[in-house]
Coordinates of N, CA and C in Angstrom, one line a residue:
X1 N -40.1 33.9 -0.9 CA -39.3 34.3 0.3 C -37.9 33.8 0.1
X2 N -36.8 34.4 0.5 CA -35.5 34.5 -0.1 C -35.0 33.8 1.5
X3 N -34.1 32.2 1.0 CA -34.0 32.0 2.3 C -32.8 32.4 3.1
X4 N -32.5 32.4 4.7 CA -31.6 33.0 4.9 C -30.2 32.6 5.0
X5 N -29.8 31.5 4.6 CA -28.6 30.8 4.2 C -28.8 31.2 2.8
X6 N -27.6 31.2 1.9 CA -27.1 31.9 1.1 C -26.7 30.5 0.3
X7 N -27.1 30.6 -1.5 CA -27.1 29.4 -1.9 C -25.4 29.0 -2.0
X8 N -24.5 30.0 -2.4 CA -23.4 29.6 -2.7 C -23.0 28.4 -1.3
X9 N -23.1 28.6 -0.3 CA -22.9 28.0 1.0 C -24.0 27.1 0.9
X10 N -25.0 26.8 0.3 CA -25.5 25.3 0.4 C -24.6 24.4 -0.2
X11 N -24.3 25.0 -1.8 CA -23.7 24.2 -2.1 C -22.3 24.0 -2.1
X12 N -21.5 24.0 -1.1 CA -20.0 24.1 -0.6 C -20.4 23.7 0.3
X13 N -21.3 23.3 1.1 CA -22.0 22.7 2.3 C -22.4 21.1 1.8
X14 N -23.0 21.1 0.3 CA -23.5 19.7 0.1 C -22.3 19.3 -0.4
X15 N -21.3 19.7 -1.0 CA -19.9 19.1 -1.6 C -19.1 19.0 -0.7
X16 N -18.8 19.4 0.3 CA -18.3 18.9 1.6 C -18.8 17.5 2.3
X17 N -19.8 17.8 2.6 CA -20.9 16.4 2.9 C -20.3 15.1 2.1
X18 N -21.0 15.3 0.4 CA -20.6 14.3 -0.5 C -19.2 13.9 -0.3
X19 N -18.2 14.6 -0.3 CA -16.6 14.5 -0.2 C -16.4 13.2 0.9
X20 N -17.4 14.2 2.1 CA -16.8 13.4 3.6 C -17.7 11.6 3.8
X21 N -18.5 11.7 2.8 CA -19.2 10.6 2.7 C -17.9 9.5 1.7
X22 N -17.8 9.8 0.5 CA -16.6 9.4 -0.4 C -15.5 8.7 0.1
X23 N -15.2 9.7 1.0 CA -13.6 9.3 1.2 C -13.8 8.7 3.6
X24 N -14.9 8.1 3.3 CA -15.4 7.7 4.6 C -15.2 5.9 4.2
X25 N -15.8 5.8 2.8 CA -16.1 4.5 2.2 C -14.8 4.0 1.6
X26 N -14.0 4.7 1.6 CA -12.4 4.2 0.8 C -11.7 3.1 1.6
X27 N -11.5 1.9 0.9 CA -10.9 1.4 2.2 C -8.6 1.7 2.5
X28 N -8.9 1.2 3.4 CA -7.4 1.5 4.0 C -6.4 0.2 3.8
X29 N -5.3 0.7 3.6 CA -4.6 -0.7 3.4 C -3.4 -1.0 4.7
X30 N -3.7 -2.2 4.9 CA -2.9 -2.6 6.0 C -1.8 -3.5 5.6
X31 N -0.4 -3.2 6.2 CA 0.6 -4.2 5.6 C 0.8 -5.0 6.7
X32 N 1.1 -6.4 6.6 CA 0.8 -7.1 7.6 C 2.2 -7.6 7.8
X33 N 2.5 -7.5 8.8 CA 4.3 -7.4 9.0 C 5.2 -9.2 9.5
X34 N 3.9 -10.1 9.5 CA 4.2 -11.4 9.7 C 5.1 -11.8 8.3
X35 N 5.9 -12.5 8.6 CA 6.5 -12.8 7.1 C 6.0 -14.4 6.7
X36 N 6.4 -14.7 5.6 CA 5.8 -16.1 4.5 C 7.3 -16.4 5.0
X37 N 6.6 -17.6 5.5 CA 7.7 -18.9 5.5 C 7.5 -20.1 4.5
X38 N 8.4 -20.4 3.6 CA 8.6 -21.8 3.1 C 8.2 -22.8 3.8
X39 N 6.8 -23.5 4.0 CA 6.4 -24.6 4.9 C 4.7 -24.3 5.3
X40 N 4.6 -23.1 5.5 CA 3.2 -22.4 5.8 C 2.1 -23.4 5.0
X41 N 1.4 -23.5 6.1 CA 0.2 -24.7 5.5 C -0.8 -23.9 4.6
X42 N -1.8 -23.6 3.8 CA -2.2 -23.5 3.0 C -4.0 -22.3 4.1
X43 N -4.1 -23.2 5.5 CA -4.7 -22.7 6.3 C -3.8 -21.5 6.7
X44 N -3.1 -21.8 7.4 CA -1.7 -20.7 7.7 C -1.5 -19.4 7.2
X45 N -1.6 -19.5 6.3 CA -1.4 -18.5 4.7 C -2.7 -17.6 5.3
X46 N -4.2 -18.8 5.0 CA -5.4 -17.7 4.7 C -5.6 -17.2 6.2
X47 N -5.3 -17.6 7.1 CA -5.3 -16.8 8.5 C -4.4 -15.9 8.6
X48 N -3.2 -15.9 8.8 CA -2.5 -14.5 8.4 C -2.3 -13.7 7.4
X49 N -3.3 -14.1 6.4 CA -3.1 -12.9 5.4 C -4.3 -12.7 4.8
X50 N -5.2 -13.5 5.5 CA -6.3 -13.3 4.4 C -6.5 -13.7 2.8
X51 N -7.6 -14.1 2.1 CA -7.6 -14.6 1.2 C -6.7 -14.1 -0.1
X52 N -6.7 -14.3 -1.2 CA -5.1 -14.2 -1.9 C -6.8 -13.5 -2.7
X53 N -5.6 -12.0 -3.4 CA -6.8 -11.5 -4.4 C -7.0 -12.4 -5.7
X54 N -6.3 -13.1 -6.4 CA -6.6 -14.1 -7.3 C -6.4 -15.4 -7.2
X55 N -6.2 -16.9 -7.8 CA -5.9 -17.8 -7.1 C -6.2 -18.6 -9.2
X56 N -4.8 -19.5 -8.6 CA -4.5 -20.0 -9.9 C -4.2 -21.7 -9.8
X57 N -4.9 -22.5 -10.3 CA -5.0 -24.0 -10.4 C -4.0 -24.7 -11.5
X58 N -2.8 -25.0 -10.9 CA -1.7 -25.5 -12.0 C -1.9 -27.2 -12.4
X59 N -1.7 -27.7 -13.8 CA -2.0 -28.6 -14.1 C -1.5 -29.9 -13.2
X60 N -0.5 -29.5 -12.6 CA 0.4 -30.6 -11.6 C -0.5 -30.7 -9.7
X61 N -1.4 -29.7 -10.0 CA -2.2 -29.7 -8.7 C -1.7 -28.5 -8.1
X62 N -0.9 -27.7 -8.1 CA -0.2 -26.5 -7.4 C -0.8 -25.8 -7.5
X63 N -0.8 -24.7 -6.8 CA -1.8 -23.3 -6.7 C -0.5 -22.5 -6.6
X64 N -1.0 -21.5 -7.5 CA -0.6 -19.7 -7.4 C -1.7 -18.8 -6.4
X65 N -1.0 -18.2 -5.7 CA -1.8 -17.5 -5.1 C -1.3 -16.0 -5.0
X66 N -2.4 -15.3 -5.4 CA -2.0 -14.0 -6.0 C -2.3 -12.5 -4.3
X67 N -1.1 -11.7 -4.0 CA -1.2 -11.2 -3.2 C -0.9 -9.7 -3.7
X68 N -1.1 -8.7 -3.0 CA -0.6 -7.1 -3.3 C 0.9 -7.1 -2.4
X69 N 2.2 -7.2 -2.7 CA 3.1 -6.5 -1.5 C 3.8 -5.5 -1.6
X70 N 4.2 -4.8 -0.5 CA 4.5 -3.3 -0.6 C 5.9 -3.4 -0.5
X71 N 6.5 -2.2 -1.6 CA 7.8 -2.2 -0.9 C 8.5 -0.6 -0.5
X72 N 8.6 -0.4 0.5 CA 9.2 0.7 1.3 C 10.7 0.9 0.8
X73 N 10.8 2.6 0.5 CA 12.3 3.3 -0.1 C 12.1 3.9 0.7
X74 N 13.4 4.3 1.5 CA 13.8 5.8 2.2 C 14.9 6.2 1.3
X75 N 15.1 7.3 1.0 CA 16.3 8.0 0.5 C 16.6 9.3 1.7
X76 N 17.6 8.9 2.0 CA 18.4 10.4 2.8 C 20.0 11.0 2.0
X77 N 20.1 12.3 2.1 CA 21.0 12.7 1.4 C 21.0 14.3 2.2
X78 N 22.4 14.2 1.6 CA 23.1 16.2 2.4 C 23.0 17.1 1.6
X79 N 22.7 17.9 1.6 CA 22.9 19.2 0.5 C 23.2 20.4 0.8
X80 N 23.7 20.9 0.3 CA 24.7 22.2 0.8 C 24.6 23.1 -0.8
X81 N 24.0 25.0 -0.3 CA 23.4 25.9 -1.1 C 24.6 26.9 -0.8
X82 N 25.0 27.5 -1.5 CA 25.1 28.9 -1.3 C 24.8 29.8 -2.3
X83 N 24.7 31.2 -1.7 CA 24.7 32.2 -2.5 C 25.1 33.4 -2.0
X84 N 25.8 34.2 -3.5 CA 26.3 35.3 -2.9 C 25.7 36.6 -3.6
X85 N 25.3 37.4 -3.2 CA 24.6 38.6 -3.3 C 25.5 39.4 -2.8
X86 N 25.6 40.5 -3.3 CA 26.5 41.6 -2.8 C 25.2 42.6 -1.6
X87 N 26.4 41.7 -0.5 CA 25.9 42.4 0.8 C 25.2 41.3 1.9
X88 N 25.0 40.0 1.2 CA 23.8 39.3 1.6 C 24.2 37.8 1.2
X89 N 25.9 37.4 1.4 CA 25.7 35.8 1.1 C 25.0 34.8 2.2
X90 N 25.0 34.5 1.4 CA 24.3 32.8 2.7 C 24.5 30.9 2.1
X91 N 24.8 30.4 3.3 CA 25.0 29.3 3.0 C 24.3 28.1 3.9
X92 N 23.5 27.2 3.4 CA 22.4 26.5 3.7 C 23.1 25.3 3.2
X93 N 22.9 24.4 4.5 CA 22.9 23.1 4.5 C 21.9 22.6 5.7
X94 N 21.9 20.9 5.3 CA 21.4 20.3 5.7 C 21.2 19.0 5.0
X95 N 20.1 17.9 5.8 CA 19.8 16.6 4.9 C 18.3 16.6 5.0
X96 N 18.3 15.9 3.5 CA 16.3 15.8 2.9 C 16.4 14.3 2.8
X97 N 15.4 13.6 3.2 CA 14.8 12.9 3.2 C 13.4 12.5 2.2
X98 N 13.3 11.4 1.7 CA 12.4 11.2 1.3 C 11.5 9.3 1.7
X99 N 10.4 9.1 1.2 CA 9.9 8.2 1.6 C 8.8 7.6 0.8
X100 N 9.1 6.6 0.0 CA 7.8 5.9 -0.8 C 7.2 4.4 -0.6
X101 N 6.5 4.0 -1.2 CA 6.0 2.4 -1.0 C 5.1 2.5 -2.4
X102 N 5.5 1.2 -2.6 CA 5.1 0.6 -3.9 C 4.3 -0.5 -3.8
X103 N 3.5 -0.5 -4.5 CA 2.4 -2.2 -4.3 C 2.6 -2.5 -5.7
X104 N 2.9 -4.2 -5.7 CA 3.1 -4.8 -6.7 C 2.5 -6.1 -6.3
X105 N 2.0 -6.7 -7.2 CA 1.2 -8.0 -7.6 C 3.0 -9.0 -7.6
X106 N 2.7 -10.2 -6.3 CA 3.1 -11.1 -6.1 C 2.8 -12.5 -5.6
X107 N 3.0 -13.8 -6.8 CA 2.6 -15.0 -6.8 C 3.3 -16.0 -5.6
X108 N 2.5 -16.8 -4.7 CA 3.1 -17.3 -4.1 C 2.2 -18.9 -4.5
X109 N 3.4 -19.7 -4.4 CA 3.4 -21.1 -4.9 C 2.9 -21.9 -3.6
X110 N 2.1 -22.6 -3.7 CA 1.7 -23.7 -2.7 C 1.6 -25.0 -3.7
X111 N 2.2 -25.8 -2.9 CA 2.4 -27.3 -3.8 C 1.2 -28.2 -3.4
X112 N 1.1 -29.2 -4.6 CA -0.3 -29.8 -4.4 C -1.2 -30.8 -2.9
X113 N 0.2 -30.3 -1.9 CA 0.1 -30.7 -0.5 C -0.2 -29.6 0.3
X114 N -0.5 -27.9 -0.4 CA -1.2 -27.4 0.1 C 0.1 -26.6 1.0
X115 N 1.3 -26.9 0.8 CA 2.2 -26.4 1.5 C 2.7 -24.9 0.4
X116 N 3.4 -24.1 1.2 CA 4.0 -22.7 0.7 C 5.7 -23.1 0.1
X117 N 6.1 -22.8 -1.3 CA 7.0 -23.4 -1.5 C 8.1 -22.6 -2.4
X118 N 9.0 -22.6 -2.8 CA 9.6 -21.8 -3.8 C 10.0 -20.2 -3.5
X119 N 9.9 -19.3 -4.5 CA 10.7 -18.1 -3.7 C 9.5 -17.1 -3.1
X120 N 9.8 -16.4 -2.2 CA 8.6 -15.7 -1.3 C 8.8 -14.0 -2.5
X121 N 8.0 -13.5 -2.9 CA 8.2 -12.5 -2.8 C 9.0 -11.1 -2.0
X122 N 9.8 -10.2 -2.7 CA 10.5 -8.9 -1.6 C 8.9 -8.2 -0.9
X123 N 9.2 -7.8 0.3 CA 7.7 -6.9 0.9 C 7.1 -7.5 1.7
X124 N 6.1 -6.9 1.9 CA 5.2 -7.7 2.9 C 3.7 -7.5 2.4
X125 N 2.9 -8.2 2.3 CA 1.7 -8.7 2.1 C 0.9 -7.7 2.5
X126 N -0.7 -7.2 1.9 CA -0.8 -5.9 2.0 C -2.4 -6.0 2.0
X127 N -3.2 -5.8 3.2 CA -4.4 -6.3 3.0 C -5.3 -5.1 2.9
X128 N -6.3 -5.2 1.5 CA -7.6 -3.8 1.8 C -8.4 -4.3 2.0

């Protein structure tokens, strides 16, 4: 017996499914807009930002603590088109816009008192 949904449509039906299952489990990244202060206790740190993705034990007792931070570009700019066609010029302007963010792996130093110390990274701290 020939059933009455049509196979092509099961299967664009089960790959839709699978897709919305996929990208249900992805996690999302949150930038967290508190900034690192020089002084921040070590508790401090892991409450506002959550645990550091790597973490490094320096022979003097210091910790590296390894974070994702983002850094945000806007570019805006004017631009001005013409063209002439016989019968039909035209001239176009206006401004474009663009907009990116970058994640880059930055170390933050806590000294063997567990304090935040040295240079902070550009960005802000980026939690998935």
């Amino acid at each position: 017996m020939e059933s009455p949904v049509p196979k092509p449509f099961i299967k664009v039906l089960l790959s839709l499914l699978v897709a919305c299952a996929l990208f249900s489990s992805c996690e999302t990244a949150t930038v967290v807009s508190t900034p690192i202060q020089p002084g921040m206790t070590k508790a401090e740190l892991r409450s506002n930002f959550g645990p550091p993705i790597r973490k490094v034990v320096n022979d003097d007792g210091s910790e590296d603590w390894f974070y994702h931070f983002s850094c945000e570009r806007t570019h805006t700019g004017s631009f001005v088109e013409s063209s002439v066609t016989p019968g039909d010029p035209s001239l176009n302007y206006g401004t474009s816009s663009s907009w990116s963010m970058t994640f880059n792996e930055g170390v933050i130093r806590l000294s063997k008192d567990g304090v935040v110390t040295g240079q902070i990274p550009q960005g802000q701290i980026v939690r998935w």
